[in-house]
Coordinates of C-alpha atoms and ligand atoms in Angstrom, one line a residue:
X12 CA -8.5 -15.6 8.6
X13 CA -4.7 -13.6 8.0
X14 CA -5.7 -10.3 6.7
X15 CA -3.0 -9.1 4.6
X16 CA -1.9 -6.6 2.7
X17 CA 0.2 -5.4 -0.6
X18 CA 1.9 -2.4 -0.4
X19 CA 2.8 -1.5 -4.5
X20 CA 5.5 1.9 -4.2
X21 CA 4.2 3.5 -7.7
X22 CA 7.5 5.9 -7.4
X23 CA 10.3 2.8 -7.8
X24 CA 8.1 -0.3 -9.5
X25 CA 9.5 0.6 -13.3
X26 CA 7.6 -2.0 -15.4
X27 CA 9.9 -1.4 -18.4
X28 CA 13.4 -1.9 -16.6
X29 CA 12.2 -5.5 -14.8
X30 CA 11.0 -7.2 -18.0
X31 CA 7.4 -6.5 -18.1
X32 CA 5.1 -6.8 -15.2
X33 CA 8.3 -9.7 -14.1
X34 CA 5.4 -9.7 -11.2
X35 CA 3.1 -11.2 -12.7
X36 CA 5.1 -13.7 -14.7
X37 CA 6.2 -14.8 -11.7
X38 CA 3.1 -15.1 -9.4
X39 CA 2.0 -18.6 -8.6
X40 CA -1.7 -17.8 -9.0
X41 CA -1.6 -15.4 -12.3
X42 CA 0.4 -18.6 -13.5
X43 CA -2.7 -21.1 -12.9
X44 CA -4.3 -18.5 -15.2
X45 CA -6.4 -16.6 -12.3
X46 CA -5.3 -13.3 -11.9
X47 CA -3.4 -11.6 -9.1
X48 CA -0.9 -9.6 -10.1
X49 CA -3.3 -7.7 -13.1
X50 CA -1.7 -4.4 -15.4
X51 CA -3.5 -0.8 -13.6
X52 CA -4.6 1.7 -15.6
X53 CA -1.4 3.9 -14.5
X54 CA 0.6 1.8 -16.4
X55 CA 1.7 -0.5 -12.9
X56 CA 0.8 -3.7 -11.3
X57 CA -2.6 -4.2 -9.0
X58 CA -2.1 -6.8 -6.9
X59 CA -5.6 -8.5 -5.6
X60 CA -5.2 -9.3 -1.8
X61 CA -7.9 -11.3 -1.6
X62 CA -6.7 -14.0 -4.2
X63 CA -2.9 -13.4 -2.9
X64 CA -1.5 -16.3 -0.3
X65 CA 0.9 -14.6 0.8
X66 CA 4.1 -16.7 -1.1
X67 CA 6.9 -14.1 -0.9
X68 CA 7.5 -14.9 -4.0
X69 CA 7.2 -11.4 -5.7
X70 CA 8.8 -9.2 -3.3
X71 CA 11.8 -11.8 -3.4
X72 CA 11.9 -11.3 -7.1
X73 CA 11.0 -7.7 -7.8
X74 CA 14.0 -5.6 -9.0
X75 CA 13.5 -2.2 -8.0
X76 CA 11.8 -3.8 -3.5
X77 CA 8.7 -1.9 -4.4
X78 CA 6.2 -4.6 -3.5
X79 CA 5.8 -5.8 0.4
X80 CA 3.0 -8.0 1.5
X81 CA 2.2 -7.8 5.1
X82 CA 0.6 -10.3 6.8
X83 CA -1.1 -8.0 9.9
X84 CA -1.0 -8.5 13.7
X85 CA -4.5 -10.5 13.7
X86 CA -5.8 -7.0 16.8
X87 CA -5.4 -4.7 13.2
X88 CA -8.6 -7.0 11.9
X89 CA -10.0 -3.2 11.4
X90 CA -10.5 -0.9 8.3
X91 CA -7.5 1.3 8.1
X92 CA -8.1 4.9 9.0
X93 CA -7.0 5.4 5.2
X94 CA -5.3 4.2 2.7
X95 CA -4.0 6.2 -0.8
X96 CA -5.2 3.5 -3.0
X97 CA -5.1 0.3 -4.4
X98 CA -2.3 -1.2 -2.7
X99 CA -1.0 1.9 -1.4
X100 CA 0.3 3.4 2.0
X101 CA -2.2 2.1 4.9
X102 CA -2.8 3.7 8.5
X103 CA -4.6 2.0 11.8
X104 CA -5.8 4.3 14.1
X105 CA -5.2 8.1 14.9
X106 CA -3.0 9.8 17.4
X107 CA -5.6 11.9 19.5
X108 CA -4.8 15.4 20.5
X109 CA -6.4 16.3 24.5
X110 CA -7.1 19.7 25.6
X111 CA -5.2 21.0 28.5
X112 CA -2.0 18.1 27.6
X113 CA 1.2 18.1 24.7
X114 CA 0.8 14.4 23.3
X115 CA 3.6 13.5 21.9
X116 CA 4.4 11.2 18.2
X117 CA 7.0 8.9 18.7
X118 CA 7.6 6.4 16.0
X119 CA 10.1 6.1 13.2
X120 CA 10.2 8.3 9.4
X121 CA 7.9 7.2 6.5
X122 CA 5.1 4.9 8.8
X123 CA 2.5 7.8 8.2
X124 CA 2.1 10.8 10.9
X125 CA 1.9 13.7 8.2
X126 CA -0.9 11.6 7.1
X127 CA -2.7 10.9 10.8
X128 CA -1.9 15.2 11.2
X129 CA -3.4 16.1 7.8
X130 CA -6.5 14.0 8.7
X131 CA -6.7 15.7 12.4
X132 CA -6.4 19.1 10.9
X133 CA -9.5 18.3 8.7
X134 CA -7.1 18.4 5.1
X135 CA -8.3 15.0 4.6
X136 CA -11.0 12.9 4.8
X137 CA -10.2 9.6 5.4
X138 CA -11.7 6.9 3.7
X139 CA -11.9 3.9 5.8
X140 CA -9.8 1.8 3.2
X141 CA -13.2 2.9 0.8
X142 CA -13.9 4.9 -1.8
X143 CA -15.4 8.1 0.7
X144 CA -16.3 7.7 3.9
X145 CA -17.0 11.2 6.4
X146 CA -16.6 12.9 9.8
X147 CA -19.7 10.3 10.6
X148 CA -18.0 7.3 10.7
X149 CA -15.3 8.7 11.9
X150 CA -17.0 9.6 15.0
X151 CA -18.3 6.1 14.8
X152 CA -15.5 4.4 14.9
X153 CA -13.8 6.5 17.9
X154 CA -17.1 5.8 20.4
X155 CA -16.8 6.6 23.8
X156 CA -13.2 7.4 23.5
X157 CA -12.0 11.6 24.0
X158 CA -11.2 11.1 19.6
X159 CA -15.3 11.0 19.6
X160 CA -15.2 14.4 21.0
X161 CA -12.4 15.5 18.8
X162 CA -13.5 14.5 15.6
X163 CA -17.4 16.4 16.7
X164 CA -15.1 20.1 17.0
X165 CA -13.6 18.7 13.3
X166 CA -16.7 18.3 11.6
X167 CA -18.5 21.5 13.1
X168 CA -14.8 23.4 11.8
X169 CA -14.5 24.6 15.4
X170 CA -11.1 23.0 15.0
X171 CA -8.1 25.7 13.7
X172 CA -5.0 24.4 13.8
X173 CA -1.7 25.9 13.7
X174 CA 1.5 23.9 12.2
X175 CA 5.0 24.3 12.3
X176 CA 6.5 22.1 9.1
X177 CA 9.8 19.8 10.1
X178 CA 12.2 20.9 6.9
X179 CA 12.6 24.9 8.9
X180 CA 15.4 25.2 5.9
X181 CA 12.7 25.6 3.2
X182 CA 11.2 28.7 4.7
X183 CA 13.2 30.9 2.8
X184 CA 12.5 29.7 -0.3
X185 CA 9.4 30.1 -0.2
X186 CA 9.0 33.4 2.1
X187 CA 10.7 36.6 2.0
X188 CA 10.9 40.2 4.0
X189 CA 12.6 40.2 7.6
X190 CA 11.9 38.0 10.4
X191 CA 9.7 41.1 12.2
X192 CA 7.8 41.1 9.2
X193 CA 7.3 37.6 8.8
X194 CA 5.8 37.2 12.0
X195 CA 3.9 41.0 12.0
X196 CA 2.0 38.9 8.8
X197 CA 0.6 36.5 10.8
X198 CA 0.5 38.0 14.7
X199 CA -3.7 36.9 14.4
X200 CA -2.6 37.3 19.0
X201 CA -1.2 40.8 18.8
X202 CA 1.8 39.3 21.0
X203 CA 4.3 39.6 18.4
X204 CA 7.3 41.5 20.6
X205 CA 6.7 39.1 23.1
X206 CA 7.2 36.0 21.4
X207 CA 9.9 37.6 19.9
X208 CA 11.4 38.1 23.1
X209 CA 10.6 34.4 24.9
X210 CA 11.5 32.9 21.5
X211 CA 15.3 34.6 22.1
X212 CA 15.0 36.5 18.6
X213 CA 15.9 40.2 19.0
X214 CA 19.2 40.3 18.3
X215 CA 18.0 38.9 14.5
X216 CA 14.5 40.2 14.6
X217 CA 15.4 43.1 11.3
X218 CA 17.4 40.7 9.8
X219 CA 16.2 39.0 6.2
X220 CA 15.3 35.2 6.8
X221 CA 18.0 34.1 4.7
X222 CA 20.6 35.5 6.8
X223 CA 19.2 32.9 9.5
X224 CA 20.9 29.6 10.7
X225 CA 19.2 26.7 11.1
X226 CA 18.1 27.7 15.7
X227 CA 17.7 30.7 14.3
X228 CA 14.5 29.4 11.3
X229 CA 13.4 26.6 13.9
X230 CA 12.5 30.0 16.4
X231 CA 10.9 32.0 14.4
X232 CA 9.1 28.8 12.6
X233 CA 7.9 28.1 15.9
X234 CA 6.6 31.8 16.8
X235 CA 5.0 32.6 13.2
X236 CA 3.2 28.6 14.4
X237 CA 2.0 30.6 18.0
X238 CA 1.0 34.1 17.3
X239 CA -1.9 32.3 15.1
X240 CA -4.9 32.0 16.8
X241 CA -5.7 27.8 16.7
X242 CA -7.0 25.3 19.5
X243 CA -4.2 22.5 18.1
X244 CA -1.0 23.0 17.7
X245 CA 1.1 21.0 16.0
X246 CA 5.1 21.1 16.3
X247 CA 6.9 18.4 13.7
X248 CA 10.0 18.0 15.2
X249 CA 10.7 21.5 17.1
X250 CA 14.1 21.6 18.5
X251 CA 16.6 20.1 15.4
X252 CA 19.0 22.8 14.6
X253 CA 18.2 24.0 18.0
X254 CA 21.5 23.7 20.8
X255 CA 20.6 21.9 24.1
X256 CA 19.9 25.0 26.3
X257 CA 17.6 26.4 23.7
X258 CA 15.4 22.4 23.1
X259 CA 15.5 23.2 26.5
X260 CA 13.3 27.1 26.8
X261 CA 11.2 25.9 23.6
X262 CA 10.3 23.0 25.7
X263 CA 8.6 24.6 28.3
X264 CA 7.1 27.3 25.8
X265 CA 5.8 24.5 24.3
X266 CA 4.6 23.1 27.3
X267 CA 3.1 26.5 28.4
X268 CA 0.3 26.4 25.3
X269 CA -1.5 23.4 27.0
X270 CA -4.6 24.3 27.9
X271 CA -8.5 23.8 28.7
X272 CA -9.1 24.9 25.1
X273 CA -5.3 24.3 23.7
X274 CA -4.3 20.9 22.4
X275 CA -0.1 20.3 21.2
X276 CA 1.0 17.5 19.3
X277 CA 4.8 17.1 19.1
X278 CA 6.2 15.2 16.7
X279 CA 10.6 14.8 18.2
X280 CA 13.0 12.1 17.8
X281 CA 14.9 13.4 21.0
X282 CA 14.5 11.4 23.7
X283 CA 15.4 13.2 26.3
X284 CA 13.4 16.2 25.0
X285 CA 10.0 14.2 24.3
X286 CA 10.1 13.0 27.7
X287 CA 10.4 16.8 28.7
X288 CA 7.9 18.1 27.0
X289 CA 5.0 16.3 26.6
X290 CA 2.7 14.3 28.8
X291 CA 1.8 11.6 26.8
X292 CA 2.2 9.8 23.7
X293 CA 1.4 7.3 20.7
X294 CA 3.6 4.9 19.6
X295 CA 3.7 5.2 16.0
X296 CA 4.9 1.1 14.2
X297 CA 5.1 -0.5 10.9
X298 CA 7.0 -0.9 7.6
X299 CA 8.3 2.7 5.9
X300 CA 5.3 3.3 3.0
X301 CA 3.8 0.5 3.7
X302 CA 1.4 0.7 6.8
X303 CA 1.8 2.3 9.9
X304 CA 0.2 1.8 13.5
X305 CA -0.5 4.0 15.8
X306 CA -1.0 3.0 19.8
X307 CA -3.1 3.9 22.7
X308 CA -1.7 7.1 24.2
X309 CA 0.6 6.0 27.4
X310 CA 2.1 7.8 29.9
X311 CA 5.5 9.3 28.0
X312 CA 7.8 7.2 30.5
X313 CA 6.1 3.9 30.2
X314 CA 5.4 4.9 26.1
X315 CA 9.3 5.7 25.4
X316 CA 10.4 2.2 27.0
X317 CA 7.9 0.6 25.6
X318 CA 9.0 2.2 21.9
X319 CA 12.6 1.1 23.0
X320 CA 12.0 -2.7 23.8
X321 CA 10.2 -3.0 20.2
X322 CA 6.8 -4.7 22.8
X323 CA 3.8 -3.7 23.2
X324 CA 2.6 -5.7 25.8
X325 CA -1.3 -4.1 25.3
X326 CA -2.4 -6.3 22.1
X327 CA 0.9 -8.9 22.5
X328 CA 2.3 -6.3 19.8
X329 CA 6.4 -7.1 19.0
X330 CA 6.9 -4.6 16.2
X331 CA 10.3 -4.5 16.4
X332 CA 12.7 -7.7 16.6
X333 CA 15.7 -6.5 18.7
X334 CA 15.8 -3.5 21.9
X335 CA 17.2 -0.6 22.1
X336 CA 19.4 -0.4 24.6
X337 CA 21.6 1.9 26.8
X338 CA 24.3 0.6 28.6
X339 CA 26.0 2.1 31.9
X340 CA 29.9 3.3 30.9
X341 CA 32.4 2.2 31.8
X342 CA 35.2 4.2 33.3
X343 CA 37.3 5.9 30.3
X344 CA 40.7 4.4 28.9
X345 CA 42.7 6.0 26.3
X346 CA 45.0 2.6 25.5
X347 CA 47.4 2.4 22.6
X348 CA 46.0 4.8 20.1
X349 CA 48.1 6.6 17.6
X350 CA 47.9 9.9 17.8
X351 CA 46.4 11.7 14.9
X352 CA 47.3 15.2 16.0
X353 CA 47.3 18.0 18.7
X354 CA 47.0 21.2 19.4
X355 CA 48.0 24.2 21.8
X356 CA 47.8 28.1 22.9
X357 CA 45.1 28.5 19.7
X358 CA 43.7 32.2 19.5
X359 CA 41.9 32.9 16.7
X360 CA 40.1 35.7 15.9
X361 CA 36.7 36.4 13.2
X362 CA 35.5 40.2 12.9
X363 CA 34.0 40.1 16.5
X364 CA 34.4 36.6 17.5
X365 CA 37.2 35.2 19.8
X366 CA 37.9 31.6 20.0
X367 CA 40.3 30.0 22.4
X368 CA 41.1 26.0 22.5
X369 CA 43.9 25.8 25.2
X370 CA 45.9 22.3 24.1
X371 CA 44.7 19.3 23.2
X372 CA 45.2 15.8 20.6
X373 CA 42.8 13.7 19.3
X374 CA 43.3 10.0 17.8
X375 CA 43.1 7.8 15.1
X376 CA 40.0 5.6 15.4
X377 CA 38.5 7.5 18.0
X378 CA 35.1 9.0 17.7
X379 CA 34.6 12.3 19.6
X380 CA 31.2 14.1 20.4
X381 CA 31.1 17.4 20.9
X382 CA 28.6 19.4 23.0
X383 CA 28.2 23.4 23.2
X384 CA 25.9 26.2 22.3
X385 CA 25.6 26.9 18.6
X386 CA 28.0 30.3 17.3
X387 CA 30.2 29.1 19.6
X388 CA 33.2 28.4 17.5
X389 CA 32.9 24.4 16.6
X390 CA 32.9 24.5 12.8
X391 CA 35.5 26.8 12.7
X392 CA 38.0 25.0 15.3
X393 CA 38.3 22.6 12.5
X394 CA 38.7 24.0 10.0
X395 CA 41.4 26.0 12.1
X396 CA 43.1 21.8 12.3
X397 CA 42.4 21.2 8.4
X398 CA 44.2 24.9 7.7
X399 CA 41.8 25.8 6.1
X400 CA 41.8 28.6 8.7
X401 CA 45.1 30.4 10.3
X402 CA 45.1 30.4 13.9
X403 CA 46.9 34.1 14.9
X404 CA 49.1 32.1 17.4
X405 CA 49.4 28.7 19.2
X406 CA 49.8 25.7 16.6
X407 CA 48.7 22.5 15.4
X408 CA 50.8 19.6 14.9
X409 CA 50.0 18.4 12.3
X410 CA 47.7 19.4 9.5
X411 CA 45.6 16.7 8.8
X412 CA 42.7 16.3 5.5
X413 CA 39.0 16.9 7.2
X414 CA 35.6 15.5 5.3
X415 CA 33.1 17.8 6.1
X416 CA 29.1 17.0 6.3
X417 CA 27.4 20.6 6.8
X418 CA 24.4 21.4 9.3
X419 CA 22.7 22.6 6.4
X420 CA 22.4 20.1 2.9
X421 CA 21.6 22.1 -0.5
X422 CA 18.5 20.1 -1.6
X423 CA 18.0 22.2 -4.4
X424 CA 20.3 20.2 -7.0
X425 CA 18.5 17.8 -9.6
X426 CA 21.6 15.2 -9.7
X427 CA 21.4 11.9 -9.3
X428 CA 21.8 10.0 -5.7
X429 CA 23.9 7.3 -7.7
X430 CA 26.2 9.9 -9.0
X431 CA 27.1 11.7 -5.6
X432 CA 27.4 8.5 -4.1
X433 CA 29.6 7.3 -6.9
X434 CA 32.6 6.9 -4.7
X435 CA 30.5 5.4 -1.4
X436 CA 29.6 2.4 -4.2
X437 CA 33.0 1.4 -3.0
X438 CA 32.4 0.4 0.7
X439 CA 29.1 -1.6 -0.8
X440 CA 28.4 -3.2 2.8
X441 CA 29.6 -0.3 5.0
X442 CA 28.4 2.5 4.1
X443 CA 24.9 2.5 1.0
X444 CA 23.4 -0.8 3.2
X445 CA 23.7 0.2 6.1
X446 CA 22.1 3.4 5.7
X447 CA 19.9 2.4 4.0
X448 CA 20.2 4.6 0.5
X449 CA 20.4 1.5 -2.0
X450 CA 16.4 2.7 -2.3
X451 CA 17.1 6.8 -2.9
X452 CA 19.8 6.1 -5.9
X453 CA 17.9 6.2 -8.6
X454 CA 16.0 9.7 -7.1
X455 CA 17.0 12.9 -7.7
X456 CA 18.9 15.3 -4.2
X457 CA 15.4 17.7 -4.5
X458 CA 13.0 15.0 -4.0
X459 CA 14.1 13.7 -0.8
X460 CA 13.2 14.1 2.6
X461 CA 15.0 15.5 5.3
X462 CA 16.1 12.7 6.6
X463 CA 16.8 10.9 3.3
X464 CA 19.3 13.7 2.5
X465 CA 21.0 14.0 5.9
X466 CA 21.5 9.6 5.2
X467 CA 22.6 10.7 1.3
X468 CA 25.4 13.6 2.9
X469 CA 26.4 10.7 6.0
X470 CA 27.4 8.6 2.9
X471 CA 29.0 11.5 0.8
X472 CA 31.1 12.5 4.2
X473 CA 32.2 8.6 4.9
X474 CA 33.0 7.5 0.6
X475 CA 35.5 10.8 0.6
X476 CA 39.2 9.9 1.6
X477 CA 40.1 12.3 5.2
X478 CA 42.3 12.1 8.2
X479 CA 39.0 13.7 10.5
X480 CA 35.5 13.2 9.8
X481 CA 33.2 15.9 10.9
X482 CA 29.6 15.4 11.1
X483 CA 27.6 18.8 11.7
X484 CA 24.0 17.9 13.4
X485 CA 23.8 14.2 11.9
X486 CA 20.6 13.3 13.5
X487 CA 18.7 16.1 11.9
X488 CA 15.4 14.3 10.4
X489 CA 16.5 11.0 11.7
X490 CA 14.5 8.9 13.6
X491 CA 15.5 7.6 16.9
X492 CA 16.2 4.1 15.5
X493 CA 18.4 6.0 13.0
X494 CA 20.3 8.0 14.9
X495 CA 21.0 5.0 16.6
X496 CA 22.0 3.2 12.8
X497 CA 24.4 6.4 11.6
X498 CA 26.4 6.2 15.0
X499 CA 27.2 2.1 14.3
X500 CA 27.7 3.5 10.9
X501 CA 30.2 5.6 11.8
X502 CA 31.4 4.1 14.9
X503 CA 32.3 0.9 12.6
X504 CA 33.7 3.2 10.0
X505 CA 36.4 5.2 11.8
X506 CA 37.4 1.4 13.5
X507 CA 37.9 0.3 9.6
X508 CA 39.5 2.5 8.5
X509 CA 41.6 3.6 11.7
X510 CA 40.3 7.6 11.1
X511 CA 38.8 10.4 13.4
X512 CA 35.5 11.6 13.4
X513 CA 34.0 14.9 15.0
X514 CA 30.5 14.5 15.5
X515 CA 28.9 18.2 16.8
X516 CA 24.9 16.9 18.0
X517 CA 22.7 18.3 20.5
X518 CA 21.0 14.9 20.8
X519 CA 22.4 14.4 23.7
X520 CA 21.7 10.4 23.9
X521 CA 22.1 10.1 20.3
X522 CA 25.9 11.5 21.2
X523 CA 26.5 9.0 24.4
X524 CA 25.3 6.2 22.3
X525 CA 28.0 7.6 20.1
X526 CA 30.8 9.1 21.0
X527 CA 34.1 7.2 23.0
X528 CA 34.7 11.0 24.3
X529 CA 33.5 14.6 24.3
X530 CA 35.2 18.7 23.7
X531 CA 33.7 20.6 25.0
X532 CA 33.0 24.3 23.8
X533 CA 31.6 27.0 26.8
X534 CA 31.4 31.0 26.4
X535 CA 28.4 33.8 24.3
X536 CA 27.0 32.5 21.3
X537 CA 29.0 35.4 18.9
X538 CA 31.2 36.4 21.2
X539 CA 33.5 34.1 22.4
X540 CA 34.4 30.6 22.6
X541 CA 37.0 28.4 24.5
X542 CA 37.5 24.3 23.4
X543 CA 37.7 22.0 26.5
X544 CA 38.9 18.1 25.9
X545 CA 39.1 15.8 24.9
X546 CA 37.6 13.8 28.1
X547 CA 36.5 10.6 28.7
X548 CA 32.5 10.6 28.6
X549 CA 32.3 10.6 32.7
X550 CA 34.4 14.4 33.2
X551 CA 32.7 15.6 29.9
X552 CA 29.4 15.4 29.9
X553 CA 29.9 16.0 33.8
X554 CA 32.0 19.5 32.6
X555 CA 29.0 20.5 30.1
X556 CA 26.2 19.7 32.4
X557 CA 27.6 21.8 35.0
X558 CA 27.4 24.4 33.3
X559 CA 24.1 24.1 32.3
X560 CA 22.6 23.3 35.7
X561 CA 21.1 19.9 34.8
X562 CA 21.7 16.2 35.9
X563 CA 20.2 13.1 34.5
X564 CA 19.2 9.8 36.4
X565 CA 19.5 6.4 34.6
X566 CA 15.5 5.3 34.3
X567 CA 16.1 2.4 35.9
X568 CA 13.8 0.4 32.9
X569 CA 15.5 0.9 29.7
X570 CA 18.8 2.5 30.7
X571 CA 17.8 5.8 29.2
X572 CA 19.1 8.8 30.9
X573 CA 16.4 11.1 32.1
X574 CA 16.8 15.0 33.0
X575 CA 16.3 15.3 36.7
X576 CA 13.9 18.5 38.0
X577 CA 15.8 21.3 39.3
X578 CA 15.5 21.0 43.0
X579 CA 14.8 17.7 42.9
X580 CA 15.8 15.2 46.2
X581 CA 17.9 13.9 43.4
X582 CA 18.7 16.4 41.7
X583 CA 20.3 18.3 44.8
X584 CA 22.4 15.2 45.6
X585 CA 24.1 14.4 42.7
X586 CA 25.2 17.6 41.8
X587 CA 26.5 17.5 45.3
X588 CA 28.2 14.3 44.4
X589 CA 29.3 15.8 41.3
X590 CA 27.0 13.0 39.2
X591 CA 26.1 14.8 37.1
X592 CA 25.0 12.3 34.7
X593 CA 26.6 8.1 34.6
X594 CA 25.5 8.0 38.0
Ligands
SF4_612 FE1 8.6 -4.7 -12.5 FE2 8.2 -4.9 -9.0 FE3 6.9 -3.2 -10.9 FE4 6.2 -5.5 -10.6 S1 6.6 -4.0 -9.0 S2 6.6 -4.4 -12.5 S3 8.3 -6.7 -10.4 S4 8.9 -3.2 -11.5
SF4_613 FE1 1.1 -13.9 -6.0 FE2 1.0 -12.8 -3.6 FE3 2.2 -15.2 -4.2 FE4 3.0 -12.1 -4.7 S1 3.0 -12.7 -2.8 S2 3.6 -13.5 -6.3 S3 0.7 -11.8 -5.0 S4 0.5 -14.9 -4.5

């Protein structure tokens, strides 16, 4: 028999807006006089799963897209580990921390990662889809596996968790004081000075939290997590806002935490970094806000390839219709594109920071990725192109109108998304539908998650009239699939409108997927920056990686780039041939 679940997203459901419980009126079982959908206690409908035939009428008719009826793969005939009430979100299985290893979790947003982490931390008692269950049931469920050992420790209260939350930009809203004061308060190890040094926080240790950049806040949050004495460290997206150098450094730092008494779990969407940082991964699949399934642990290499493939051999489960593909790049050709603007000999001093741009031009329909460390003048340079800032010397040929999506998005306003995106509604097929923001229109900005806010901000930026669209870290808080999706939306929009996009991001794979050219910013953060390019992808990536001292190979199966181990045979060979990326 097919196992079917019916989930109603309560925050979307609006019985008075649909003409008084439309779903109840259209359900063929209800129409025969039986009760399949009934009015629940909290003024929302309840669907009895055992009565539902899965005809698909109610999810199709609900004007708020609040109902999902899912036929689960036959492998999921076990009860869920946890269910949020009647017709609520279902979570199947759990990721398992392993002492001495860094275990990654890879999956879409909204499919139960936080629920799983809360259960692992002992903060949420799993209920196995019933009213109540206990640790003993969980221990019995995982009998004979690593998880049994782990939950025995949870039961005996021997697991102490330290958790780094996802949205670090919210930290200054709740914590006050300087970096040093903040870290001192949580320093159970007495290692504050070492951690400050390892995480490059010396220069900002006397600054207050509200004066920090996103990358600095991220490192403070990681520092605070590690200073607590724990035996399970959980990092929810530890590399957002960090530049690539910092990402690699933080990855090594996180790896070093795992030992015989300490387990580490990481949720990360930058695949190059996930690959670099973890020993094993669990894939999570399912439907956002409806159900989530955690796979068995897989080796990181296999797990990432399986994820891109969308197919789990073990269980014969296809969890995505299409594969996520990375192709070899063809040699770059400029073609006949019309020039948008050009610059030469730009020099600009911002306080103690000096910016230099020799010469370059951008064309209509270009999508240009920008690579470089944080604090090296990327945003300032675009402001010069828009003549919002005047260069001390040199010239910009044509002033361009710029639409800008900032790195940090203010999430405090109570404005309705629909009001903010009025202009974007003109581009329903180009912006609203592909960015999947239709379901967010009736929500307030301050009710959105990090990923939802990011998609709204991208939609808003695209909806403004401009020549040049600048996106600062559009990948932050988006999962892998959303990252690839917004790449396509940005590319298609520039092509359709004959406009140009400049995208600053530190996820190399995302930049590779999105851009036709790259600009490379070199220099020293907060001191000086030099703008090079735009170059063709191969030339630009080589230039960038040369400075970083890294090389990448292609995974033969998925064609995704993987970082070579420093000084490995392949690393040396590629460096000698000056082919640091596209081999
Ligand atoms: Fe109306 Fe949809 Fe809610 Fe049913 S689920 S009451 S159709 S809004
Ligand atoms: Fe009724 Fe189930 Fe059909 Fe919905 S899918 S209308 S609940 S039988």
